[in-house]
């Protein structure tokens, strides 16, 4: 490759160690290790999300490799230059779909690939076929560089890198839309929404967005992407983001598999979306009987204290009322202007306030009271209490006294 800036002239070893190649090698090595660890976790636990993240980290490690090997002098040796030229190491058209399917499998433990999903991989397959044609032409037919007459790696071509950026941006948008849909359904169908909203998936998307922003910035700074130039700083920044994803993604996978975190998520909220479209009475009938249904629902909450169930779902309430989920959802949304999660938390908070007014906090802990009223964590209780009362539990007690 032309215009590669090397910081060392020592080529006695197959890999030329210098400041740039060695630093990228460290991140490359860690990406491969975490990829293998996640693959092992996925196989051992049957966690599809771990397998997708394993593939993503492997692709990110490959993404670093042309520059890592480039700074190590591989483009100056015929044998290693052929490896870098003809192997499509930078799978920028594959990273986006993998991010999307990682998101889907993380939010839905029942997610399965279908034949229809294969369309997402067609661009990457076409580029790999193009790379194969280049190899056959230059090495097997002509036995000389035709496609590579300019001595520049096709993976680093501006058109390919820009297409990859567009592809990854498109799939990030798809992932964000999918998460938004998931979040809406969770708040509409379960009373423990914050438990399964997955802070990690939000952080992951922010990290992936940071990758794309860095990419765009360096495109602007150095538009001739085929030249090494100042690209090292982009790849170093990219490597740091990947390192963050590796550590936290693996930690999340271990957490899910060891603390039974998935039990709260066993309800498939995407199937619940189908439940919310069941045949129900007309809107006029719902409006006419809304007050009666509200009374029934209120009696259920206060009389049987269903809110004390930390895993209460919309289906549970519908079964208790001997009706369907769509009707219950309409009653909560229209009658109380709340989603299901906030509606249940409202009753939990009201029950807690009564206990505090009765002085129960003097004989037991606030967390104990919260757990008894249906909350499953201190953090969720504190957030819900402040949202309802605009005070923290301790401030409420102080104001009460």
PDB file of C-alpha atoms in Angstrom, residues 3-271:
ATOM      1  CA  UNK A   3       1.891   6.220   1.662  1.00  0.00           C
ATOM      2  CA  UNK A   4       2.028   3.992   4.752  1.00  0.00           C
ATOM      3  CA  UNK A   5       3.848   5.853   7.492  1.00  0.00           C
ATOM      4  CA  UNK A   6       5.956   3.437   9.522  1.00  0.00           C
ATOM      5  CA  UNK A   7       7.585   4.314  12.811  1.00  0.00           C
ATOM      6  CA  UNK A   8      10.180   1.541  12.623  1.00  0.00           C
ATOM      7  CA  UNK A   9      12.438   0.054   9.982  1.00  0.00           C
ATOM      8  CA  UNK A  10      13.018  -3.230  11.751  1.00  0.00           C
ATOM      9  CA  UNK A  11      11.506  -6.060   9.688  1.00  0.00           C
ATOM     10  CA  UNK A  12      13.465  -8.993  11.075  1.00  0.00           C
ATOM     11  CA  UNK A  13      10.309 -10.388  12.688  1.00  0.00           C
ATOM     12  CA  UNK A  14       7.103 -11.414  10.885  1.00  0.00           C
ATOM     13  CA  UNK A  15       5.308  -8.757  12.922  1.00  0.00           C
ATOM     14  CA  UNK A  16       6.974  -5.356  13.114  1.00  0.00           C
ATOM     15  CA  UNK A  17       6.485  -4.214  16.709  1.00  0.00           C
ATOM     16  CA  UNK A  18       6.324  -0.452  17.181  1.00  0.00           C
ATOM     17  CA  UNK A  19       4.224   2.006  19.143  1.00  0.00           C
ATOM     18  CA  UNK A  20       1.236   1.917  16.785  1.00  0.00           C
ATOM     19  CA  UNK A  21       1.146  -1.732  15.762  1.00  0.00           C
ATOM     20  CA  UNK A  22       1.763  -2.956  19.325  1.00  0.00           C
ATOM     21  CA  UNK A  23      -0.995  -0.812  20.817  1.00  0.00           C
ATOM     22  CA  UNK A  24      -3.540  -1.971  18.235  1.00  0.00           C
ATOM     23  CA  UNK A  25      -2.346  -5.544  18.747  1.00  0.00           C
ATOM     24  CA  UNK A  26      -3.305  -5.343  22.420  1.00  0.00           C
ATOM     25  CA  UNK A  27      -6.859  -4.294  21.579  1.00  0.00           C
ATOM     26  CA  UNK A  28      -7.054  -6.857  18.764  1.00  0.00           C
ATOM     27  CA  UNK A  29      -5.978  -9.620  21.149  1.00  0.00           C
ATOM     28  CA  UNK A  30      -8.532  -8.601  23.793  1.00  0.00           C
ATOM     29  CA  UNK A  31     -11.305  -8.451  21.174  1.00  0.00           C
ATOM     30  CA  UNK A  32     -10.558 -12.034  20.110  1.00  0.00           C
ATOM     31  CA  UNK A  33     -10.380 -13.249  23.732  1.00  0.00           C
ATOM     32  CA  UNK A  34     -13.708 -11.668  24.709  1.00  0.00           C
ATOM     33  CA  UNK A  35     -15.247 -12.998  21.499  1.00  0.00           C
ATOM     34  CA  UNK A  36     -14.236 -16.539  22.471  1.00  0.00           C
ATOM     35  CA  UNK A  37     -15.433 -16.067  26.070  1.00  0.00           C
ATOM     36  CA  UNK A  38     -18.837 -14.878  24.869  1.00  0.00           C
ATOM     37  CA  UNK A  39     -19.080 -17.735  22.375  1.00  0.00           C
ATOM     38  CA  UNK A  40     -18.361 -20.180  25.182  1.00  0.00           C
ATOM     39  CA  UNK A  41     -20.988 -18.497  27.376  1.00  0.00           C
ATOM     40  CA  UNK A  42     -23.527 -18.620  24.546  1.00  0.00           C
ATOM     41  CA  UNK A  43     -22.945 -22.313  23.873  1.00  0.00           C
ATOM     42  CA  UNK A  44     -22.950 -23.212  27.571  1.00  0.00           C
ATOM     43  CA  UNK A  45     -26.096 -21.268  28.523  1.00  0.00           C
ATOM     44  CA  UNK A  46     -27.930 -21.280  25.188  1.00  0.00           C
ATOM     45  CA  UNK A  47     -27.897 -17.472  25.243  1.00  0.00           C
ATOM     46  CA  UNK A  48     -28.275 -16.311  21.627  1.00  0.00           C
ATOM     47  CA  UNK A  49     -27.353 -12.729  22.528  1.00  0.00           C
ATOM     48  CA  UNK A  50     -23.914 -13.877  23.722  1.00  0.00           C
ATOM     49  CA  UNK A  51     -23.306 -15.563  20.376  1.00  0.00           C
ATOM     50  CA  UNK A  52     -24.273 -12.444  18.423  1.00  0.00           C
ATOM     51  CA  UNK A  53     -22.051 -10.244  20.601  1.00  0.00           C
ATOM     52  CA  UNK A  54     -19.247 -12.762  20.149  1.00  0.00           C
ATOM     53  CA  UNK A  55     -19.567 -12.373  16.380  1.00  0.00           C
ATOM     54  CA  UNK A  56     -19.686  -8.574  16.673  1.00  0.00           C
ATOM     55  CA  UNK A  57     -16.468  -8.435  18.702  1.00  0.00           C
ATOM     56  CA  UNK A  58     -14.780 -10.793  16.233  1.00  0.00           C
ATOM     57  CA  UNK A  59     -15.772  -8.512  13.355  1.00  0.00           C
ATOM     58  CA  UNK A  60     -14.513  -5.467  15.274  1.00  0.00           C
ATOM     59  CA  UNK A  61     -11.172  -7.194  15.873  1.00  0.00           C
ATOM     60  CA  UNK A  62     -10.916  -7.968  12.154  1.00  0.00           C
ATOM     61  CA  UNK A  63     -11.804  -4.342  11.462  1.00  0.00           C
ATOM     62  CA  UNK A  64      -8.670  -3.279  13.347  1.00  0.00           C
ATOM     63  CA  UNK A  65      -6.392  -5.823  11.679  1.00  0.00           C
ATOM     64  CA  UNK A  66      -5.506  -4.091   8.351  1.00  0.00           C
ATOM     65  CA  UNK A  67      -4.140  -1.059  10.169  1.00  0.00           C
ATOM     66  CA  UNK A  68      -2.531  -3.129  12.904  1.00  0.00           C
ATOM     67  CA  UNK A  69      -0.733  -5.256  10.297  1.00  0.00           C
ATOM     68  CA  UNK A  70      -0.149  -2.224   8.117  1.00  0.00           C
ATOM     69  CA  UNK A  71       1.773  -0.439  10.862  1.00  0.00           C
ATOM     70  CA  UNK A  72       3.627  -3.730  11.414  1.00  0.00           C
ATOM     71  CA  UNK A  73       4.909  -3.607   7.840  1.00  0.00           C
ATOM     72  CA  UNK A  74       2.828  -6.368   6.282  1.00  0.00           C
ATOM     73  CA  UNK A  75       1.939  -4.316   3.208  1.00  0.00           C
ATOM     74  CA  UNK A  76       5.663  -4.248   2.323  1.00  0.00           C
ATOM     75  CA  UNK A  77       5.956  -8.024   2.050  1.00  0.00           C
ATOM     76  CA  UNK A  78       4.476  -9.800  -0.944  1.00  0.00           C
ATOM     77  CA  UNK A  79       3.089 -12.793   0.956  1.00  0.00           C
ATOM     78  CA  UNK A  80       1.473 -10.805   3.759  1.00  0.00           C
ATOM     79  CA  UNK A  81       0.345  -8.048   1.380  1.00  0.00           C
ATOM     80  CA  UNK A  82      -1.641 -10.648  -0.559  1.00  0.00           C
ATOM     81  CA  UNK A  83      -3.371 -11.702   2.664  1.00  0.00           C
ATOM     82  CA  UNK A  84      -4.360  -8.124   3.437  1.00  0.00           C
ATOM     83  CA  UNK A  85      -5.367  -7.404  -0.152  1.00  0.00           C
ATOM     84  CA  UNK A  86      -7.480 -10.451  -0.914  1.00  0.00           C
ATOM     85  CA  UNK A  87      -9.064 -11.301   2.449  1.00  0.00           C
ATOM     86  CA  UNK A  88     -12.082  -9.019   3.147  1.00  0.00           C
ATOM     87  CA  UNK A  89     -11.098  -8.415   6.751  1.00  0.00           C
ATOM     88  CA  UNK A  90     -13.150  -5.253   7.210  1.00  0.00           C
ATOM     89  CA  UNK A  91     -16.753  -6.509   7.106  1.00  0.00           C
ATOM     90  CA  UNK A  92     -18.379  -3.093   7.460  1.00  0.00           C
ATOM     91  CA  UNK A  93     -21.571  -4.280   5.738  1.00  0.00           C
ATOM     92  CA  UNK A  94     -21.949  -7.128   8.229  1.00  0.00           C
ATOM     93  CA  UNK A  95     -21.454  -5.196  11.471  1.00  0.00           C
ATOM     94  CA  UNK A  96     -24.803  -3.354  11.232  1.00  0.00           C
ATOM     95  CA  UNK A  97     -26.992  -6.473  10.844  1.00  0.00           C
ATOM     96  CA  UNK A  98     -25.118  -8.198  13.680  1.00  0.00           C
ATOM     97  CA  UNK A  99     -25.793  -5.203  15.965  1.00  0.00           C
ATOM     98  CA  UNK A 100     -29.489  -5.363  15.036  1.00  0.00           C
ATOM     99  CA  UNK A 101     -29.845  -9.092  15.693  1.00  0.00           C
ATOM    100  CA  UNK A 102     -27.880  -8.783  18.929  1.00  0.00           C
ATOM    101  CA  UNK A 103     -30.415  -6.184  20.047  1.00  0.00           C
ATOM    102  CA  UNK A 104     -33.363  -8.373  19.046  1.00  0.00           C
ATOM    103  CA  UNK A 105     -31.978 -11.468  20.792  1.00  0.00           C
ATOM    104  CA  UNK A 106     -31.078  -9.489  23.915  1.00  0.00           C
ATOM    105  CA  UNK A 107     -34.603  -8.075  24.253  1.00  0.00           C
ATOM    106  CA  UNK A 108     -36.392 -11.281  23.282  1.00  0.00           C
ATOM    107  CA  UNK A 109     -35.065 -14.574  24.638  1.00  0.00           C
ATOM    108  CA  UNK A 110     -37.341 -16.421  22.177  1.00  0.00           C
ATOM    109  CA  UNK A 111     -36.003 -14.664  19.073  1.00  0.00           C
ATOM    110  CA  UNK A 112     -35.133 -17.022  16.218  1.00  0.00           C
ATOM    111  CA  UNK A 113     -33.594 -16.359  12.833  1.00  0.00           C
ATOM    112  CA  UNK A 114     -35.794 -17.066   9.811  1.00  0.00           C
ATOM    113  CA  UNK A 115     -35.091 -17.263   6.081  1.00  0.00           C
ATOM    114  CA  UNK A 116     -36.561 -13.784   5.690  1.00  0.00           C
ATOM    115  CA  UNK A 117     -33.774 -12.404   7.888  1.00  0.00           C
ATOM    116  CA  UNK A 118     -31.126 -13.527   5.397  1.00  0.00           C
ATOM    117  CA  UNK A 119     -31.844 -10.486   3.238  1.00  0.00           C
ATOM    118  CA  UNK A 120     -29.930  -8.386   5.765  1.00  0.00           C
ATOM    119  CA  UNK A 121     -26.724 -10.226   4.902  1.00  0.00           C
ATOM    120  CA  UNK A 122     -26.927  -9.895   1.101  1.00  0.00           C
ATOM    121  CA  UNK A 123     -24.758  -6.724   0.860  1.00  0.00           C
ATOM    122  CA  UNK A 124     -21.955  -8.359   2.863  1.00  0.00           C
ATOM    123  CA  UNK A 125     -22.200 -11.533   0.769  1.00  0.00           C
ATOM    124  CA  UNK A 126     -22.021  -9.517  -2.459  1.00  0.00           C
ATOM    125  CA  UNK A 127     -18.885  -7.740  -1.262  1.00  0.00           C
ATOM    126  CA  UNK A 128     -17.284 -11.060  -0.339  1.00  0.00           C
ATOM    127  CA  UNK A 129     -18.117 -12.376  -3.820  1.00  0.00           C
ATOM    128  CA  UNK A 130     -16.537  -9.248  -5.291  1.00  0.00           C
ATOM    129  CA  UNK A 131     -13.396  -9.943  -3.227  1.00  0.00           C
ATOM    130  CA  UNK A 132     -13.361 -13.513  -4.536  1.00  0.00           C
ATOM    131  CA  UNK A 133     -13.569 -12.279  -8.136  1.00  0.00           C
ATOM    132  CA  UNK A 134     -10.659  -9.912  -7.470  1.00  0.00           C
ATOM    133  CA  UNK A 135      -8.578 -12.764  -6.046  1.00  0.00           C
ATOM    134  CA  UNK A 136      -9.333 -15.149  -8.921  1.00  0.00           C
ATOM    135  CA  UNK A 137      -8.572 -12.469 -11.521  1.00  0.00           C
ATOM    136  CA  UNK A 138      -5.361 -11.120 -10.009  1.00  0.00           C
ATOM    137  CA  UNK A 139      -3.842 -14.348  -8.670  1.00  0.00           C
ATOM    138  CA  UNK A 140      -5.243 -17.259 -10.675  1.00  0.00           C
ATOM    139  CA  UNK A 141      -6.061 -15.877 -14.129  1.00  0.00           C
ATOM    140  CA  UNK A 142      -3.720 -12.958 -14.814  1.00  0.00           C
ATOM    141  CA  UNK A 143      -1.102 -13.782 -12.183  1.00  0.00           C
ATOM    142  CA  UNK A 144      -0.491 -10.062 -11.811  1.00  0.00           C
ATOM    143  CA  UNK A 145      -2.193  -7.178 -10.113  1.00  0.00           C
ATOM    144  CA  UNK A 146      -5.047  -5.844 -12.212  1.00  0.00           C
ATOM    145  CA  UNK A 147      -7.599  -4.801  -9.624  1.00  0.00           C
ATOM    146  CA  UNK A 148      -4.742  -4.000  -7.267  1.00  0.00           C
ATOM    147  CA  UNK A 149      -2.589  -2.172  -9.796  1.00  0.00           C
ATOM    148  CA  UNK A 150      -2.829   0.945  -7.610  1.00  0.00           C
ATOM    149  CA  UNK A 151      -1.455  -0.955  -4.617  1.00  0.00           C
ATOM    150  CA  UNK A 152      -4.299   0.092  -2.329  1.00  0.00           C
ATOM    151  CA  UNK A 153      -6.409  -2.229  -0.201  1.00  0.00           C
ATOM    152  CA  UNK A 154     -10.006  -2.336  -1.485  1.00  0.00           C
ATOM    153  CA  UNK A 155     -11.308  -2.631   2.090  1.00  0.00           C
ATOM    154  CA  UNK A 156     -10.111   0.938   2.641  1.00  0.00           C
ATOM    155  CA  UNK A 157     -11.780   2.386  -0.437  1.00  0.00           C
ATOM    156  CA  UNK A 158     -13.814   5.511   0.261  1.00  0.00           C
ATOM    157  CA  UNK A 159     -16.965   4.125  -1.376  1.00  0.00           C
ATOM    158  CA  UNK A 160     -16.839   0.929   0.695  1.00  0.00           C
ATOM    159  CA  UNK A 161     -16.154   2.696   3.985  1.00  0.00           C
ATOM    160  CA  UNK A 162     -18.883   5.269   3.367  1.00  0.00           C
ATOM    161  CA  UNK A 163     -21.371   2.546   2.404  1.00  0.00           C
ATOM    162  CA  UNK A 164     -20.446   0.762   5.616  1.00  0.00           C
ATOM    163  CA  UNK A 165     -21.081   3.906   7.645  1.00  0.00           C
ATOM    164  CA  UNK A 166     -24.510   4.316   6.041  1.00  0.00           C
ATOM    165  CA  UNK A 167     -25.303   0.636   6.668  1.00  0.00           C
ATOM    166  CA  UNK A 168     -24.299   0.788  10.329  1.00  0.00           C
ATOM    167  CA  UNK A 169     -26.273   4.006  10.837  1.00  0.00           C
ATOM    168  CA  UNK A 170     -29.354   2.399   9.266  1.00  0.00           C
ATOM    169  CA  UNK A 171     -29.162  -0.631  11.543  1.00  0.00           C
ATOM    170  CA  UNK A 172     -28.580   1.525  14.603  1.00  0.00           C
ATOM    171  CA  UNK A 173     -31.847   3.326  13.791  1.00  0.00           C
ATOM    172  CA  UNK A 174     -33.593  -0.053  13.396  1.00  0.00           C
ATOM    173  CA  UNK A 175     -32.193  -1.166  16.746  1.00  0.00           C
ATOM    174  CA  UNK A 176     -33.329   2.025  18.464  1.00  0.00           C
ATOM    175  CA  UNK A 177     -36.830   1.644  16.995  1.00  0.00           C
ATOM    176  CA  UNK A 178     -36.943  -1.963  18.171  1.00  0.00           C
ATOM    177  CA  UNK A 179     -35.890  -0.944  21.675  1.00  0.00           C
ATOM    178  CA  UNK A 180     -38.469   1.865  21.693  1.00  0.00           C
ATOM    179  CA  UNK A 181     -41.188  -0.621  20.747  1.00  0.00           C
ATOM    180  CA  UNK A 182     -39.964  -3.017  23.416  1.00  0.00           C
ATOM    181  CA  UNK A 183     -39.986  -0.268  26.049  1.00  0.00           C
ATOM    182  CA  UNK A 184     -43.554   0.746  25.174  1.00  0.00           C
ATOM    183  CA  UNK A 185     -44.789  -2.831  25.356  1.00  0.00           C
ATOM    184  CA  UNK A 186     -42.998  -3.500  28.629  1.00  0.00           C
ATOM    185  CA  UNK A 187     -44.594  -0.501  30.346  1.00  0.00           C
ATOM    186  CA  UNK A 188     -47.987  -1.534  28.952  1.00  0.00           C
ATOM    187  CA  UNK A 189     -47.840  -5.196  29.958  1.00  0.00           C
ATOM    188  CA  UNK A 190     -45.812  -5.745  33.151  1.00  0.00           C
ATOM    189  CA  UNK A 191     -45.486  -4.112  36.560  1.00  0.00           C
ATOM    190  CA  UNK A 192     -41.711  -4.592  36.778  1.00  0.00           C
ATOM    191  CA  UNK A 193     -40.724  -2.688  33.633  1.00  0.00           C
ATOM    192  CA  UNK A 194     -37.509  -1.139  34.968  1.00  0.00           C
ATOM    193  CA  UNK A 195     -36.216  -4.591  35.863  1.00  0.00           C
ATOM    194  CA  UNK A 196     -36.185  -5.689  32.219  1.00  0.00           C
ATOM    195  CA  UNK A 197     -35.462  -2.429  30.420  1.00  0.00           C
ATOM    196  CA  UNK A 198     -31.794  -3.449  30.261  1.00  0.00           C
ATOM    197  CA  UNK A 199     -29.579  -0.475  31.038  1.00  0.00           C
ATOM    198  CA  UNK A 200     -26.849  -2.328  29.181  1.00  0.00           C
ATOM    199  CA  UNK A 201     -28.662  -2.185  25.832  1.00  0.00           C
ATOM    200  CA  UNK A 202     -28.963   1.596  26.175  1.00  0.00           C
ATOM    201  CA  UNK A 203     -25.270   1.916  26.991  1.00  0.00           C
ATOM    202  CA  UNK A 204     -24.410  -0.410  24.117  1.00  0.00           C
ATOM    203  CA  UNK A 205     -26.325   1.727  21.626  1.00  0.00           C
ATOM    204  CA  UNK A 206     -24.674   4.880  22.949  1.00  0.00           C
ATOM    205  CA  UNK A 207     -21.266   3.227  22.504  1.00  0.00           C
ATOM    206  CA  UNK A 208     -22.120   2.114  18.969  1.00  0.00           C
ATOM    207  CA  UNK A 209     -23.359   5.631  18.187  1.00  0.00           C
ATOM    208  CA  UNK A 210     -20.016   6.944  19.453  1.00  0.00           C
ATOM    209  CA  UNK A 211     -18.301   4.655  16.913  1.00  0.00           C
ATOM    210  CA  UNK A 212     -20.320   6.140  14.078  1.00  0.00           C
ATOM    211  CA  UNK A 213     -19.740   9.723  15.217  1.00  0.00           C
ATOM    212  CA  UNK A 214     -15.996   9.084  15.416  1.00  0.00           C
ATOM    213  CA  UNK A 215     -16.160   7.556  11.970  1.00  0.00           C
ATOM    214  CA  UNK A 216     -17.915  10.574  10.510  1.00  0.00           C
ATOM    215  CA  UNK A 217     -15.531  12.986  12.226  1.00  0.00           C
ATOM    216  CA  UNK A 218     -12.476  11.247  10.794  1.00  0.00           C
ATOM    217  CA  UNK A 219     -14.079  11.116   7.360  1.00  0.00           C
ATOM    218  CA  UNK A 220     -14.327  14.888   7.545  1.00  0.00           C
ATOM    219  CA  UNK A 221     -10.824  15.332   8.955  1.00  0.00           C
ATOM    220  CA  UNK A 222      -9.213  12.935   6.491  1.00  0.00           C
ATOM    221  CA  UNK A 223     -11.530  12.380   3.502  1.00  0.00           C
ATOM    222  CA  UNK A 224      -8.974  10.289   1.601  1.00  0.00           C
ATOM    223  CA  UNK A 225      -9.632   7.141   3.623  1.00  0.00           C
ATOM    224  CA  UNK A 226      -7.373   5.000   1.432  1.00  0.00           C
ATOM    225  CA  UNK A 227      -4.317   6.782   2.823  1.00  0.00           C
ATOM    226  CA  UNK A 228      -3.056   5.832   6.269  1.00  0.00           C
ATOM    227  CA  UNK A 229      -2.368   9.439   7.209  1.00  0.00           C
ATOM    228  CA  UNK A 230      -3.834  10.213  10.621  1.00  0.00           C
ATOM    229  CA  UNK A 231      -6.126   7.175  10.673  1.00  0.00           C
ATOM    230  CA  UNK A 232      -4.304   5.689  13.669  1.00  0.00           C
ATOM    231  CA  UNK A 233      -6.154   7.967  16.068  1.00  0.00           C
ATOM    232  CA  UNK A 234      -9.507   6.860  14.720  1.00  0.00           C
ATOM    233  CA  UNK A 235      -8.619   3.195  15.068  1.00  0.00           C
ATOM    234  CA  UNK A 236      -7.287   3.760  18.555  1.00  0.00           C
ATOM    235  CA  UNK A 237     -10.545   5.511  19.519  1.00  0.00           C
ATOM    236  CA  UNK A 238     -12.544   2.724  17.861  1.00  0.00           C
ATOM    237  CA  UNK A 239     -10.536   0.128  19.787  1.00  0.00           C
ATOM    238  CA  UNK A 240     -11.275   1.845  23.111  1.00  0.00           C
ATOM    239  CA  UNK A 241     -15.023   1.819  22.414  1.00  0.00           C
ATOM    240  CA  UNK A 242     -14.858  -1.868  21.421  1.00  0.00           C
ATOM    241  CA  UNK A 243     -12.957  -2.591  24.630  1.00  0.00           C
ATOM    242  CA  UNK A 244     -15.763  -0.958  26.626  1.00  0.00           C
ATOM    243  CA  UNK A 245     -18.370  -3.031  24.776  1.00  0.00           C
ATOM    244  CA  UNK A 246     -16.317  -6.198  25.327  1.00  0.00           C
ATOM    245  CA  UNK A 247     -15.993  -5.810  29.092  1.00  0.00           C
ATOM    246  CA  UNK A 248     -19.527  -4.620  29.814  1.00  0.00           C
ATOM    247  CA  UNK A 249     -21.161  -6.917  27.267  1.00  0.00           C
ATOM    248  CA  UNK A 250     -19.434  -9.929  28.794  1.00  0.00           C
ATOM    249  CA  UNK A 251     -20.333  -8.762  32.313  1.00  0.00           C
ATOM    250  CA  UNK A 252     -23.990  -8.467  31.260  1.00  0.00           C
ATOM    251  CA  UNK A 253     -23.931 -11.963  29.734  1.00  0.00           C
ATOM    252  CA  UNK A 254     -22.488 -13.427  32.934  1.00  0.00           C
ATOM    253  CA  UNK A 255     -25.022 -11.514  35.053  1.00  0.00           C
ATOM    254  CA  UNK A 256     -27.938 -12.832  33.010  1.00  0.00           C
ATOM    255  CA  UNK A 257     -26.706 -16.414  33.235  1.00  0.00           C
ATOM    256  CA  UNK A 258     -25.779 -16.434  36.944  1.00  0.00           C
ATOM    257  CA  UNK A 259     -28.387 -14.433  38.895  1.00  0.00           C
ATOM    258  CA  UNK A 260     -31.503 -15.758  37.169  1.00  0.00           C
ATOM    259  CA  UNK A 261     -32.132 -12.227  35.842  1.00  0.00           C
ATOM    260  CA  UNK A 262     -34.053 -13.614  32.864  1.00  0.00           C
ATOM    261  CA  UNK A 263     -36.882 -14.989  35.012  1.00  0.00           C
ATOM    262  CA  UNK A 264     -38.452 -11.551  35.126  1.00  0.00           C
ATOM    263  CA  UNK A 265     -38.306 -11.391  31.327  1.00  0.00           C
ATOM    264  CA  UNK A 266     -39.943 -14.726  30.547  1.00  0.00           C
ATOM    265  CA  UNK A 267     -43.038 -12.961  29.249  1.00  0.00           C
ATOM    266  CA  UNK A 268     -42.512 -12.235  25.576  1.00  0.00           C
ATOM    267  CA  UNK A 269     -43.707  -8.645  25.257  1.00  0.00           C
ATOM    268  CA  UNK A 270     -43.664  -8.876  21.464  1.00  0.00           C
ATOM    269  CA  UNK A 271     -46.229 -11.660  21.693  1.00  0.00           C
TER     270      UNK A 271
END
